[in-house]
Backbone as JSON, one array per atom type, in Angstrom:
{
  "sequence": "MRTKLFTNYAIQILFIGGVYFCMSYFLFSNSLKSAILQALLYSLIYFFGLPIFYKLISYLKKPNIYKLEENEQILIDEEVKIFSVTYLQKSNLKVTNKHVISTFQNQSKVYSLLDVRDIVVSNNQITFHFTHFKTSFVTKNAQAILDKLEDERQNSNLVLTS",
  "N": [[0.82, -1.19, 0.0], [1.96, 1.21, 0.79], [3.92, 1.62, -1.18], [2.3, 1.98, -3.36], [1.07, 4.42, -2.73], [3.32, 6.16, -2.58], [4.19, 5.91, -5.21], [2.02, 7.04, -6.53], [2.17, 9.67, -5.5], [4.69, 10.4, -6.55], [4.2, 10.28, -9.32], [2.29, 12.32, -9.56], [3.83, 14.57, -8.8], [5.87, 14.53, -10.76], [4.31, 14.88, -13.07], [3.03, 17.4, -12.64], [5.32, 19.0, -12.29], [6.53, 18.54, -14.79], [4.65, 19.63, -16.59], [4.69, 22.31, -15.76], [7.39, 22.88, -16.27], [7.5, 22.61, -19.08], [5.75, 24.68, -19.82], [7.12, 26.89, -18.75], [9.67, 26.77, -19.98], [9.26, 26.47, -22.79], [7.03, 28.11, -23.53], [7.37, 30.56, -22.14], [9.98, 31.12, -22.59], [12.15, 30.85, -20.77], [15.43, 30.32, -19.31], [17.1, 27.1, -19.32], [18.05, 26.25, -16.8], [16.69, 28.0, -15.08], [14.03, 27.3, -15.68], [13.96, 24.63, -14.8], [14.46, 24.94, -12.03], [12.24, 26.53, -11.31], [10.16, 24.76, -11.94], [10.69, 22.69, -10.13], [10.38, 24.06, -7.69], [7.66, 24.8, -7.93], [6.49, 22.25, -7.96], [7.1, 21.35, -5.38], [5.69, 23.22, -3.87], [3.11, 22.55, -4.71], [2.95, 19.94, -3.72], [3.39, 20.15, -0.92], [2.17, 22.55, -0.1], [-0.5, 22.6, -1.04], [-2.04, 20.6, 0.45], [-1.99, 21.86, 2.99], [-3.34, 24.21, 2.41], [-5.88, 23.15, 1.71], [-6.63, 22.1, 4.21], [-6.82, 24.47, 5.69], [-8.93, 25.75, 4.34], [-11.0, 23.9, 4.91], [-11.2, 24.21, 7.67], [-12.21, 26.78, 7.78], [-14.67, 26.54, 6.6], [-18.24, 26.38, 6.94], [-19.51, 24.41, 9.55], [-20.6, 21.09, 8.87], [-21.9, 18.71, 10.04], [-23.17, 15.48, 10.14], [-26.28, 14.55, 11.48], [-27.7, 11.94, 13.24], [-30.62, 10.09, 12.3], [-33.85, 9.36, 13.85], [-34.43, 6.52, 14.03], [-31.98, 5.42, 13.46], [-29.02, 3.61, 13.88], [-25.64, 3.37, 15.0], [-23.41, 1.19, 13.55], [-20.75, 0.71, 12.92], [-17.87, 2.42, 13.88], [-15.1, 3.94, 13.02], [-11.72, 5.04, 12.76], [-10.28, 6.08, 9.84], [-8.31, 6.36, 6.82], [-8.45, 8.44, 3.98], [-7.85, 8.87, 0.56], [-6.98, 11.96, -0.55], [-6.67, 14.83, -2.68], [-3.69, 15.29, -2.86], [-2.71, 13.86, -0.74], [-3.01, 11.61, 2.12], [-5.81, 11.79, 4.12], [-6.94, 11.9, 7.47], [-9.9, 10.44, 8.52], [-13.19, 9.99, 9.85], [-15.0, 7.13, 9.83], [-18.27, 6.15, 9.77], [-20.69, 3.69, 9.88], [-24.02, 3.26, 9.55], [-27.28, 1.78, 10.0], [-28.47, 2.71, 7.73], [-26.84, 4.51, 6.31], [-23.55, 5.39, 5.0], [-21.1, 7.21, 6.5], [-18.71, 9.64, 6.2], [-16.52, 11.58, 7.94], [-14.57, 14.42, 7.95], [-12.66, 16.56, 9.73], [-14.69, 19.18, 10.1], [-16.64, 18.49, 8.31], [-19.07, 16.44, 6.82], [-19.61, 13.65, 4.74], [-22.23, 11.98, 3.31], [-23.41, 8.86, 2.39], [-25.85, 6.87, 0.9], [-26.9, 3.65, 1.91], [-28.56, 2.31, 0.24], [-27.64, 2.73, -2.29], [-25.4, 1.18, -2.53], [-23.54, -1.11, -4.36], [-21.53, -3.0, -4.26], [-19.05, -4.25, -2.01], [-15.67, -4.2, -1.47], [-12.7, -5.68, -0.24], [-9.26, -5.19, 0.02], [-5.8, -5.38, 0.59], [-5.63, -3.86, 3.16], [-7.63, -2.0, 2.64], [-10.84, -0.78, 2.18], [-13.41, -0.74, -0.13], [-16.22, 0.92, -1.21], [-18.57, 0.36, -3.58], [-20.69, 2.33, -5.18], [-23.76, 3.28, -6.89], [-23.08, 5.21, -8.92], [-20.42, 5.86, -8.47], [-17.31, 5.19, -6.7], [-15.81, 4.79, -3.47], [-12.94, 4.74, -1.44], [-11.46, 3.54, 1.57], [-8.72, 3.55, 3.75], [-7.68, 1.26, 6.06], [-6.64, -0.77, 8.81], [-8.46, -2.52, 9.75], [-10.15, -3.44, 7.76], [-11.19, -5.92, 6.83], [-12.55, -6.78, 9.11], [-14.53, -4.84, 9.28], [-15.99, -5.41, 6.95], [-16.87, -8.0, 7.61], [-18.48, -7.44, 9.85], [-20.47, -5.86, 8.61], [-21.57, -7.79, 6.93], [-22.59, -9.61, 8.82], [-24.55, -7.98, 10.02], [-26.17, -7.55, 7.8], [-27.16, -10.12, 7.36], [-28.64, -10.41, 9.66], [-30.68, -8.76, 9.11], [-30.51, -6.04, 9.71], [-29.58, -4.04, 8.13], [-30.15, -1.71, 5.48], [-29.99, -2.71, 2.56], [-29.65, -3.17, -0.99], [-28.73, -5.43, -2.28]],
  "CA": [[0.0, 0.0, 0.0], [2.84, 2.37, 0.85], [4.56, 1.83, -2.48], [1.26, 2.51, -4.24], [0.91, 5.84, -2.4], [4.51, 6.89, -3.01], [4.17, 5.94, -6.67], [1.01, 8.03, -6.9], [2.75, 10.97, -5.2], [5.78, 10.68, -7.5], [3.6, 10.56, -10.63], [1.7, 13.65, -9.49], [4.89, 15.58, -8.78], [6.5, 14.56, -12.08], [3.37, 15.44, -14.03], [2.9, 18.84, -12.39], [6.62, 19.61, -12.6], [6.74, 18.48, -16.24], [3.78, 20.61, -17.24], [5.2, 23.64, -15.46], [8.66, 23.03, -16.98], [7.19, 22.85, -20.5], [5.21, 26.04, -19.95], [8.15, 27.87, -18.44], [10.8, 26.72, -20.92], [8.86, 26.64, -24.19], [6.11, 29.23, -23.75], [7.87, 31.81, -21.59], [11.37, 31.24, -23.04], [13.12, 30.95, -19.68], [16.61, 29.47, -19.51], [16.9, 25.73, -18.87], [18.28, 26.22, -15.36], [15.59, 28.72, -14.45], [12.81, 26.52, -15.86], [14.04, 23.46, -13.92], [14.29, 25.41, -10.65], [10.86, 26.95, -11.11], [9.32, 23.56, -11.94], [10.93, 22.02, -8.86], [9.73, 24.87, -6.66], [6.21, 24.68, -8.11], [6.12, 20.9, -7.55], [7.15, 21.29, -3.92], [4.54, 24.0, -3.37], [1.93, 21.74, -4.98], [2.94, 18.75, -2.88], [3.31, 20.48, 0.5], [1.31, 23.69, 0.16], [-1.9, 22.32, -1.34], [-2.72, 20.0, 1.6], [-2.15, 22.86, 4.04], [-4.39, 25.1, 1.93], [-7.15, 22.44, 1.86], [-6.97, 22.04, 5.63], [-7.24, 25.81, 6.08], [-10.28, 25.96, 3.78], [-11.98, 23.09, 5.63], [-11.4, 24.83, 8.98], [-12.99, 28.0, 7.62], [-16.01, 26.22, 6.11], [-19.31, 26.23, 7.91], [-19.6, 22.99, 9.93], [-21.65, 20.31, 8.24], [-21.82, 17.4, 10.69], [-24.41, 14.72, 9.97], [-26.98, 14.16, 12.69], [-28.41, 10.68, 13.04], [-32.08, 10.1, 12.35], [-34.39, 8.72, 15.04], [-34.31, 5.06, 14.03], [-30.69, 5.07, 12.89], [-28.05, 3.22, 14.89], [-24.28, 3.24, 14.49], [-22.91, -0.18, 13.56], [-19.29, 0.76, 12.85], [-17.27, 3.74, 14.07], [-13.69, 3.61, 12.81], [-10.86, 6.08, 12.18], [-9.69, 5.57, 8.6], [-7.66, 7.37, 5.98], [-9.01, 8.49, 2.64], [-6.92, 9.57, -0.31], [-7.45, 13.23, -1.07], [-5.94, 15.32, -3.85], [-2.27, 14.95, -2.86], [-2.28, 13.28, 0.53], [-3.99, 10.84, 2.87], [-6.38, 12.57, 5.21], [-7.62, 11.1, 8.47], [-11.33, 10.64, 8.47], [-13.93, 9.11, 10.73], [-15.99, 6.37, 9.06], [-19.37, 5.57, 10.54], [-21.69, 2.98, 9.08], [-25.26, 3.05, 10.3], [-28.13, 0.83, 9.29], [-28.98, 3.34, 6.51], [-25.87, 5.36, 5.62], [-22.11, 5.39, 5.22], [-20.8, 8.6, 6.8], [-17.28, 9.94, 6.31], [-16.38, 12.91, 8.51], [-13.22, 14.97, 8.0], [-12.69, 17.81, 10.49], [-16.06, 19.59, 10.41], [-17.46, 18.24, 7.13], [-19.51, 15.06, 6.68], [-20.15, 13.18, 3.47], [-23.17, 10.91, 3.63], [-23.75, 8.02, 1.25], [-26.94, 5.97, 1.24], [-26.62, 2.23, 1.72], [-29.39, 1.82, -0.86], [-26.88, 2.86, -3.53], [-24.23, 0.3, -2.51], [-23.63, -2.26, -5.26], [-20.55, -4.0, -3.89], [-18.03, -3.83, -1.05], [-14.48, -5.0, -1.75], [-11.58, -5.48, 0.68], [-7.96, -5.64, -0.48], [-4.62, -4.66, 1.1], [-5.99, -2.87, 4.18], [-8.44, -0.97, 2.01], [-12.22, -1.19, 1.92], [-13.95, 0.08, -1.21], [-17.66, 0.86, -1.38], [-18.98, 0.65, -4.95], [-22.05, 2.85, -5.22], [-24.36, 3.24, -8.22], [-22.39, 6.05, -9.89], [-19.04, 6.14, -8.1], [-16.8, 4.35, -5.62], [-14.96, 5.49, -2.52], [-12.09, 3.79, -0.73], [-10.94, 3.94, 2.87], [-7.57, 2.75, 4.16], [-7.73, 0.9, 7.47], [-6.15, -2.12, 9.1], [-9.61, -3.34, 10.13], [-11.06, -3.5, 6.61], [-11.88, -7.21, 6.8], [-13.47, -6.8, 10.25], [-15.67, -3.99, 8.89], [-16.78, -6.18, 5.99], [-17.52, -9.09, 8.35], [-19.55, -6.85, 10.66], [-21.56, -5.49, 7.7], [-22.21, -9.03, 6.47], [-23.4, -10.11, 9.94], [-25.73, -7.11, 10.16], [-27.06, -7.8, 6.66], [-27.83, -11.39, 7.59], [-29.6, -10.2, 10.75], [-31.68, -7.83, 8.56], [-30.4, -4.72, 10.33], [-29.11, -3.08, 7.14], [-31.02, -1.42, 4.35], [-29.18, -2.92, 1.36], [-30.42, -3.67, -2.13], [-28.29, -6.77, -2.68]],
  "C": [[0.87, 1.26, 0.0], [3.48, 2.66, -0.5], [3.56, 2.4, -3.47], [1.08, 4.01, -4.0], [2.11, 6.66, -2.86], [4.59, 6.98, -4.52], [3.18, 6.99, -7.16], [1.53, 9.45, -6.65], [3.81, 11.35, -6.23], [5.23, 11.02, -8.89], [2.98, 11.95, -10.64], [2.76, 14.74, -9.56], [5.56, 15.68, -10.14], [5.59, 15.19, -13.12], [3.26, 16.96, -13.87], [4.19, 19.56, -12.73], [6.89, 19.63, -14.09], [5.9, 19.5, -16.98], [4.31, 22.02, -17.0], [6.52, 23.9, -16.17], [8.4, 23.36, -18.45], [6.65, 24.26, -20.71], [6.3, 27.08, -19.76], [9.23, 27.92, -19.51], [10.37, 27.06, -22.35], [7.98, 27.86, -24.42], [6.69, 30.57, -23.29], [9.35, 32.05, -21.9], [12.36, 31.5, -21.91], [14.32, 30.07, -19.98], [16.32, 28.09, -18.92], [17.03, 25.63, -17.35], [17.12, 26.87, -14.61], [14.29, 27.91, -14.54], [12.8, 25.3, -14.94], [13.82, 23.87, -12.46], [12.85, 25.84, -10.36], [9.92, 25.74, -11.07], [9.47, 22.79, -10.64], [10.25, 22.76, -7.72], [8.21, 24.74, -6.74], [5.73, 23.3, -7.66], [6.11, 20.77, -6.03], [5.99, 22.07, -3.29], [3.25, 23.21, -3.56], [1.83, 20.59, -3.98], [2.76, 19.08, -1.4], [2.32, 21.6, 0.79], [-0.16, 23.41, -0.05], [-2.63, 21.62, -0.19], [-2.96, 20.99, 2.74], [-3.27, 23.83, 3.67], [-5.76, 24.44, 2.08], [-7.58, 22.34, 3.32], [-7.46, 23.39, 6.13], [-8.66, 26.09, 5.58], [-11.32, 25.17, 4.57], [-12.21, 23.61, 7.05], [-12.31, 26.05, 8.88], [-14.42, 27.73, 7.14], [-17.0, 26.12, 7.27], [-19.43, 24.74, 8.26], [-20.82, 22.31, 9.31], [-21.56, 18.89, 8.78], [-23.18, 16.73, 10.58], [-24.98, 14.35, 11.33], [-27.81, 12.92, 12.38], [-29.92, 10.87, 13.11], [-32.55, 9.32, 13.59], [-34.11, 7.22, 15.09], [-32.99, 4.57, 13.44], [-29.72, 4.73, 14.02], [-26.68, 3.01, 14.26], [-23.82, 1.8, 14.65], [-21.39, -0.21, 13.62], [-18.86, 2.21, 13.02], [-15.76, 3.53, 14.08], [-12.94, 4.83, 12.28], [-10.12, 5.47, 11.0], [-8.93, 6.71, 7.92], [-8.28, 7.28, 4.59], [-8.07, 9.32, 1.78], [-7.58, 10.81, -0.87], [-6.47, 13.69, -2.14], [-4.47, 14.92, -3.86], [-1.81, 14.26, -1.58], [-3.37, 12.4, 1.11], [-4.51, 11.7, 4.01], [-7.08, 11.62, 6.18], [-9.08, 11.46, 8.46], [-11.98, 9.69, 9.47], [-15.03, 8.45, 9.91], [-17.02, 5.8, 10.01], [-20.3, 4.89, 9.55], [-22.88, 2.75, 9.98], [-26.08, 2.03, 9.53], [-28.71, 1.42, 8.01], [-27.93, 4.07, 5.68], [-24.43, 4.98, 5.91], [-21.73, 6.86, 5.37], [-19.3, 8.75, 6.98], [-17.15, 11.38, 6.78], [-14.91, 13.29, 8.58], [-13.31, 16.36, 8.59], [-14.13, 18.2, 10.78], [-17.0, 19.39, 9.22], [-17.81, 16.75, 7.05], [-19.99, 14.8, 5.26], [-20.99, 11.96, 3.78], [-23.54, 10.18, 2.35], [-24.82, 7.04, 1.7], [-26.53, 4.52, 0.99], [-27.49, 1.62, 0.62], [-28.65, 1.86, -2.18], [-25.67, 1.93, -3.59], [-24.47, -0.9, -3.43], [-22.68, -3.37, -4.87], [-19.59, -3.4, -2.86], [-16.85, -4.77, -1.21], [-13.39, -4.65, -0.73], [-10.32, -6.02, 0.03], [-6.87, -4.75, 0.1], [-4.96, -3.54, 2.07], [-6.81, -1.72, 3.62], [-9.83, -1.53, 1.78], [-12.82, -0.21, 0.93], [-15.45, -0.16, -1.3], [-17.97, 1.26, -2.82], [-20.45, 1.06, -4.91], [-22.55, 2.82, -6.66], [-23.53, 4.01, -9.24], [-20.94, 6.36, -9.56], [-18.59, 5.11, -7.08], [-15.92, 5.2, -4.72], [-14.22, 4.46, -1.69], [-11.59, 4.4, 0.57], [-9.81, 3.0, 3.24], [-7.65, 2.53, 5.66], [-7.21, -0.51, 7.66], [-7.3, -3.07, 9.42], [-10.61, -3.49, 8.99], [-11.85, -4.81, 6.59], [-12.89, -7.31, 7.95], [-14.72, -5.95, 9.95], [-16.58, -4.75, 7.94], [-17.53, -7.31, 6.69], [-18.68, -8.58, 9.19], [-20.74, -6.45, 9.78], [-22.3, -6.73, 7.2], [-23.08, -9.63, 7.58], [-24.67, -9.29, 10.11], [-26.71, -7.31, 9.0], [-27.83, -9.09, 6.85], [-28.86, -11.29, 8.71], [-30.69, -9.21, 10.36], [-31.68, -6.48, 9.26], [-29.96, -3.65, 9.35], [-30.14, -2.91, 6.04], [-30.16, -1.51, 3.09], [-30.06, -3.46, 0.24], [-30.02, -5.08, -2.51], [-27.91, -7.61, -1.49]]
}
């Protein structure tokens, strides 16, 4: 999993640096040395500055924390990591009998369990395949989460289509 993340980071940095180098060297006619230094600086700002900027924006956003409905009970409450633009962000994953809720700082994303088509576990990662998209969470307890969801489905405590 780590090599996959580092590979993803390296590809992002090389792509962003390459695009900026091409723009700087070919379009703006900078010298080769200047273009390389600017591309390197821009890549570092992208890699380290963008996550800090996103965290600042999320702190400034109006809180949007999901409140449970009356007949909704929490089945799973786990701290996970989710891959964001250029970094892994810590998130809180809650699975209720009706929703999958991912909370990062003061923002909640709520996904209905009615839209779940498949749940896949591989390499400490649990992936929820919804009707029109999928979302993955990195956790060491991925298999335990899947087992708990399967037990709850068999006990008819979950609202699932399949």
